[in-house]
Amino acid sequence: MRLLISLLFIAIFSNTNAQKTYSGYDSDLARIVSSFKENIKNKSKCENLKREAYYLSNDIEKSIDGDELDLKETKQLEALLKETEAVEEFIGTIANAGNNMFVDMNKVFLANQRINASIAKVSNYNFCIDIYKITLNGYSAILAYNSSSTSYSISYKWKSLNLSASGSGTMGLPNNSMRHILDNRDNKDYNTIKISNIICKDITSSF
């Protein structure tokens, strides 16, 4: 009888700890997202938050690799890990904070379930890639998205609609990925940018 009570206590205590672990990680991710939304115009803070998301994903992964969780709890943490990694890449690419150059579009949408940014396709022509505008709390970013199975090197021209700024650029863009082009963090004229003269060169063999 005493053994049965002890086993029940251990099972209940372990389950409570596991739930607290998930809840704690979820709260940490919610805090990172909230701070990101508040500080998205501050690149330095975004870089720190990206780093925090990276450390959090490592902690979640360690918990998953442990042997004290049941199947349900493991699946909960696995789903949370995917969200955390998506948020990290969203911050790195969309906010241009860190060394992320590319992000999978599926991760953009997964992260955005928490972030709630506005995501809009703004290209009106039949280019080899699409141009997106993502806005959040006064921050606006223009990004290129390659939905094809081909990796490209793209060249393009850009200008602000008030004609106060213009330029051109080139960059690599792997298949099924999104990459940052410009944002309005340092120049409010970049709120309204038009991308044109897009030329794509197939570089699939380079990736």
mmCIF file of C-alpha atoms in Angstrom:
data_model
loop_
_atom_site.group_PDB
_atom_site.id
_atom_site.type_symbol
_atom_site.label_atom_id
_atom_site.label_comp_id
_atom_site.label_asym_id
_atom_site.label_seq_id
_atom_site.Cartn_x
_atom_site.Cartn_y
_atom_site.Cartn_z
ATOM 1 C CA MET A 1 0.000 0.000 0.000
ATOM 2 C CA ARG A 2 2.782 2.362 0.965
ATOM 3 C CA LEU A 3 4.584 1.487 -2.300
ATOM 4 C CA LEU A 4 1.422 2.206 -4.336
ATOM 5 C CA ILE A 5 0.990 5.615 -2.692
ATOM 6 C CA SER A 6 4.633 6.435 -3.373
ATOM 7 C CA LEU A 7 4.318 5.490 -7.041
ATOM 8 C CA LEU A 8 1.157 7.571 -7.417
ATOM 9 C CA PHE A 9 2.873 10.549 -5.788
ATOM 10 C CA ILE A 10 5.855 10.250 -8.122
ATOM 11 C CA ALA A 11 3.595 9.997 -11.190
ATOM 12 C CA ILE A 12 1.529 13.039 -10.188
ATOM 13 C CA PHE A 13 4.585 15.057 -9.199
ATOM 14 C CA SER A 14 6.403 14.200 -12.448
ATOM 15 C CA ASN A 15 3.392 15.099 -14.565
ATOM 16 C CA THR A 16 2.983 18.423 -12.744
ATOM 17 C CA ASN A 17 6.633 19.282 -13.319
ATOM 18 C CA ALA A 18 6.364 18.389 -17.003
ATOM 19 C CA GLN A 19 3.303 20.590 -17.408
ATOM 20 C CA LYS A 20 5.086 23.425 -15.615
ATOM 21 C CA THR A 21 8.041 22.927 -17.907
ATOM 22 C CA TYR A 22 5.872 23.273 -21.002
ATOM 23 C CA SER A 23 4.002 26.223 -19.502
ATOM 24 C CA GLY A 24 7.270 27.894 -18.563
ATOM 25 C CA TYR A 25 8.729 27.498 -22.040
ATOM 26 C CA ASP A 26 5.507 28.735 -23.607
ATOM 27 C CA SER A 27 5.571 31.793 -21.335
ATOM 28 C CA ASP A 28 9.194 32.457 -22.304
ATOM 29 C CA LEU A 29 8.294 32.363 -25.992
ATOM 30 C CA ALA A 30 5.301 34.634 -25.411
ATOM 31 C CA ARG A 31 7.564 37.131 -23.634
ATOM 32 C CA ILE A 32 10.087 37.078 -26.505
ATOM 33 C CA VAL A 33 7.320 37.668 -29.047
ATOM 34 C CA SER A 34 5.787 40.486 -27.008
ATOM 35 C CA SER A 35 9.152 42.210 -26.625
ATOM 36 C CA PHE A 36 9.899 41.741 -30.328
ATOM 37 C CA LYS A 37 6.621 43.375 -31.335
ATOM 38 C CA GLU A 38 7.312 46.275 -29.005
ATOM 39 C CA ASN A 39 10.950 46.749 -30.074
ATOM 40 C CA ILE A 40 10.942 45.729 -33.726
ATOM 41 C CA LYS A 41 12.351 49.103 -34.810
ATOM 42 C CA ASN A 42 15.381 48.599 -32.545
ATOM 43 C CA LYS A 43 17.778 46.323 -34.414
ATOM 44 C CA SER A 44 20.043 45.720 -31.419
ATOM 45 C CA LYS A 45 17.135 44.574 -29.245
ATOM 46 C CA CYS A 46 15.875 42.366 -32.056
ATOM 47 C CA GLU A 47 19.293 40.724 -32.302
ATOM 48 C CA ASN A 48 19.192 40.014 -28.558
ATOM 49 C CA LEU A 49 15.682 38.593 -28.819
ATOM 50 C CA LYS A 50 16.715 36.368 -31.706
ATOM 51 C CA ARG A 51 19.525 35.077 -29.501
ATOM 52 C CA GLU A 52 17.072 34.457 -26.654
ATOM 53 C CA ALA A 53 14.830 32.466 -28.983
ATOM 54 C CA TYR A 54 17.842 30.396 -30.047
ATOM 55 C CA TYR A 55 18.741 29.619 -26.423
ATOM 56 C CA LEU A 56 15.116 28.793 -25.638
ATOM 57 C CA SER A 57 14.938 26.319 -28.527
ATOM 58 C CA ASN A 58 18.080 24.642 -27.178
ATOM 59 C CA ASP A 59 16.502 24.330 -23.713
ATOM 60 C CA ILE A 60 13.307 22.866 -25.155
ATOM 61 C CA GLU A 61 15.313 20.377 -27.211
ATOM 62 C CA LYS A 62 17.199 19.247 -24.110
ATOM 63 C CA SER A 63 13.898 18.630 -22.326
ATOM 64 C CA ILE A 64 12.631 16.606 -25.270
ATOM 65 C CA ASP A 65 15.810 14.519 -25.268
ATOM 66 C CA GLY A 66 15.305 13.696 -21.597
ATOM 67 C CA ASP A 67 13.484 10.519 -20.542
ATOM 68 C CA GLU A 68 11.046 11.948 -17.975
ATOM 69 C CA LEU A 69 8.291 13.003 -20.399
ATOM 70 C CA ASP A 70 5.413 10.899 -21.675
ATOM 71 C CA LEU A 71 4.375 10.827 -25.340
ATOM 72 C CA LYS A 72 1.780 13.612 -25.018
ATOM 73 C CA GLU A 73 4.179 15.967 -23.251
ATOM 74 C CA THR A 74 6.924 15.203 -25.770
ATOM 75 C CA LYS A 75 4.624 16.080 -28.667
ATOM 76 C CA GLN A 76 3.640 19.336 -26.948
ATOM 77 C CA LEU A 77 7.263 20.346 -26.596
ATOM 78 C CA GLU A 78 8.097 19.262 -30.142
ATOM 79 C CA ALA A 79 5.349 21.557 -31.458
ATOM 80 C CA LEU A 80 6.578 24.379 -29.232
ATOM 81 C CA LEU A 81 10.135 23.823 -30.467
ATOM 82 C CA LYS A 82 9.006 24.276 -34.080
ATOM 83 C CA GLU A 83 7.249 27.507 -33.102
ATOM 84 C CA THR A 84 10.307 28.793 -31.249
ATOM 85 C CA GLU A 85 12.631 28.038 -34.162
ATOM 86 C CA ALA A 86 10.179 29.743 -36.526
ATOM 87 C CA VAL A 87 10.042 32.841 -34.316
ATOM 88 C CA GLU A 88 13.844 32.938 -34.195
ATOM 89 C CA GLU A 89 14.078 32.842 -37.996
ATOM 90 C CA PHE A 90 11.256 35.364 -38.380
ATOM 91 C CA ILE A 91 13.128 37.830 -36.170
ATOM 92 C CA GLY A 92 16.404 37.170 -37.975
ATOM 93 C CA THR A 93 15.080 37.500 -41.518
ATOM 94 C CA ILE A 94 12.005 39.728 -41.423
ATOM 95 C CA ALA A 95 13.519 42.165 -38.911
ATOM 96 C CA ASN A 96 16.969 41.839 -40.527
ATOM 97 C CA ALA A 97 18.492 41.042 -37.146
ATOM 98 C CA GLY A 98 21.259 38.467 -37.041
ATOM 99 C CA ASN A 99 22.873 36.216 -39.597
ATOM 100 C CA ASN A 100 19.676 34.696 -41.028
ATOM 101 C CA MET A 101 19.536 35.386 -44.747
ATOM 102 C CA PHE A 102 16.717 33.043 -45.744
ATOM 103 C CA VAL A 103 13.562 31.756 -44.097
ATOM 104 C CA ASP A 104 11.115 29.105 -45.254
ATOM 105 C CA MET A 105 7.693 30.633 -45.937
ATOM 106 C CA ASN A 106 6.008 27.940 -43.846
ATOM 107 C CA LYS A 107 8.022 29.142 -40.852
ATOM 108 C CA VAL A 108 6.986 32.733 -41.545
ATOM 109 C CA PHE A 109 3.321 31.757 -41.322
ATOM 110 C CA LEU A 110 3.892 29.531 -38.272
ATOM 111 C CA ALA A 111 5.690 32.301 -36.369
ATOM 112 C CA ASN A 112 3.088 34.805 -37.446
ATOM 113 C CA GLN A 113 0.380 32.864 -35.631
ATOM 114 C CA ARG A 114 1.908 34.445 -32.520
ATOM 115 C CA ILE A 115 3.348 37.652 -33.963
ATOM 116 C CA ASN A 116 0.302 38.774 -36.007
ATOM 117 C CA ALA A 117 2.175 40.935 -38.510
ATOM 118 C CA SER A 118 0.514 42.006 -41.749
ATOM 119 C CA ILE A 119 1.819 39.928 -44.679
ATOM 120 C CA ALA A 120 0.897 41.076 -48.177
ATOM 121 C CA LYS A 121 2.041 40.176 -51.670
ATOM 122 C CA VAL A 122 2.782 43.444 -53.484
ATOM 123 C CA SER A 123 4.212 42.337 -56.835
ATOM 124 C CA ASN A 124 1.705 42.730 -59.647
ATOM 125 C CA TYR A 125 3.719 41.206 -62.459
ATOM 126 C CA ASN A 126 4.623 37.698 -63.539
ATOM 127 C CA PHE A 127 8.192 37.694 -62.228
ATOM 128 C CA CYS A 128 10.166 34.570 -61.426
ATOM 129 C CA ILE A 129 9.796 35.535 -57.733
ATOM 130 C CA ASP A 130 7.210 37.367 -55.633
ATOM 131 C CA ILE A 131 7.662 40.554 -53.605
ATOM 132 C CA TYR A 132 6.076 40.732 -50.154
ATOM 133 C CA LYS A 133 5.592 43.534 -47.667
ATOM 134 C CA ILE A 134 5.471 42.670 -43.969
ATOM 135 C CA THR A 135 4.437 45.378 -41.509
ATOM 136 C CA LEU A 136 4.274 45.415 -37.723
ATOM 137 C CA ASN A 137 3.878 48.353 -35.326
ATOM 138 C CA GLY A 138 5.249 50.944 -37.739
ATOM 139 C CA TYR A 139 8.003 48.687 -39.089
ATOM 140 C CA SER A 140 7.812 47.829 -42.771
ATOM 141 C CA ALA A 141 10.004 45.365 -44.686
ATOM 142 C CA ILE A 142 10.149 44.446 -48.353
ATOM 143 C CA LEU A 143 11.141 40.845 -49.045
ATOM 144 C CA ALA A 144 11.651 38.576 -52.026
ATOM 145 C CA TYR A 145 10.012 35.149 -52.002
ATOM 146 C CA ASN A 146 10.954 32.271 -54.273
ATOM 147 C CA SER A 147 8.153 29.707 -54.297
ATOM 148 C CA SER A 148 9.687 27.598 -57.073
ATOM 149 C CA SER A 149 11.900 24.520 -56.918
ATOM 150 C CA THR A 150 14.701 26.493 -58.604
ATOM 151 C CA SER A 151 17.345 28.521 -56.767
ATOM 152 C CA TYR A 152 18.040 31.928 -58.271
ATOM 153 C CA SER A 153 20.484 34.776 -58.288
ATOM 154 C CA ILE A 154 18.235 37.808 -58.717
ATOM 155 C CA SER A 155 18.950 41.367 -59.732
ATOM 156 C CA TYR A 156 16.439 44.171 -59.227
ATOM 157 C CA LYS A 157 15.878 47.912 -59.074
ATOM 158 C CA TRP A 158 13.951 49.760 -56.400
ATOM 159 C CA LYS A 159 12.627 53.241 -55.744
ATOM 160 C CA SER A 160 10.468 54.980 -53.185
ATOM 161 C CA LEU A 161 7.132 56.151 -54.524
ATOM 162 C CA ASN A 162 7.974 59.779 -53.682
ATOM 163 C CA LEU A 163 11.162 59.332 -55.789
ATOM 164 C CA SER A 164 13.372 60.502 -52.911
ATOM 165 C CA ALA A 165 15.417 57.280 -52.896
ATOM 166 C CA SER A 166 16.319 54.598 -55.424
ATOM 167 C CA GLY A 167 18.874 51.897 -56.030
ATOM 168 C CA SER A 168 19.529 48.380 -57.234
ATOM 169 C CA GLY A 169 20.767 45.101 -55.853
ATOM 170 C CA THR A 170 21.595 41.459 -56.444
ATOM 171 C CA MET A 171 21.269 38.469 -54.139
ATOM 172 C CA GLY A 172 20.918 34.720 -54.031
ATOM 173 C CA LEU A 173 17.513 33.242 -53.254
ATOM 174 C CA PRO A 174 17.179 29.466 -52.722
ATOM 175 C CA ASN A 175 14.001 27.614 -53.615
ATOM 176 C CA ASN A 176 11.032 27.999 -51.259
ATOM 177 C CA SER A 177 12.635 30.784 -49.251
ATOM 178 C CA MET A 178 12.142 34.428 -48.363
ATOM 179 C CA ARG A 179 14.876 37.068 -48.053
ATOM 180 C CA HIS A 180 14.948 40.636 -46.766
ATOM 181 C CA ILE A 181 15.551 43.441 -49.285
ATOM 182 C CA LEU A 182 14.808 46.743 -47.524
ATOM 183 C CA ASP A 183 13.069 48.096 -44.431
ATOM 184 C CA ASN A 184 12.093 51.483 -43.047
ATOM 185 C CA ARG A 185 13.990 51.201 -39.778
ATOM 186 C CA ASP A 186 16.445 53.983 -40.688
ATOM 187 C CA ASN A 187 14.569 55.757 -43.461
ATOM 188 C CA LYS A 188 10.832 56.488 -43.375
ATOM 189 C CA ASP A 189 10.866 56.994 -47.166
ATOM 190 C CA TYR A 190 11.230 53.220 -47.412
ATOM 191 C CA ASN A 191 7.635 52.844 -46.223
ATOM 192 C CA THR A 192 6.577 52.800 -49.860
ATOM 193 C CA ILE A 193 9.060 50.964 -52.066
ATOM 194 C CA LYS A 194 8.501 49.585 -55.538
ATOM 195 C CA ILE A 195 10.675 46.752 -56.838
ATOM 196 C CA SER A 196 11.083 46.455 -60.609
ATOM 197 C CA ASN A 197 13.276 45.068 -63.400
ATOM 198 C CA ILE A 198 13.656 41.711 -61.655
ATOM 199 C CA ILE A 199 15.933 39.304 -63.502
ATOM 200 C CA CYS A 200 16.529 35.740 -62.326
ATOM 201 C CA LYS A 201 19.476 33.482 -63.091
ATOM 202 C CA ASP A 202 19.228 29.784 -62.295
ATOM 203 C CA ILE A 203 21.959 28.833 -59.777
ATOM 204 C CA THR A 204 20.356 25.616 -58.459
ATOM 205 C CA SER A 205 23.600 23.673 -58.850
ATOM 206 C CA SER A 206 25.358 26.129 -56.513
ATOM 207 C CA PHE A 207 23.188 25.177 -53.508
#
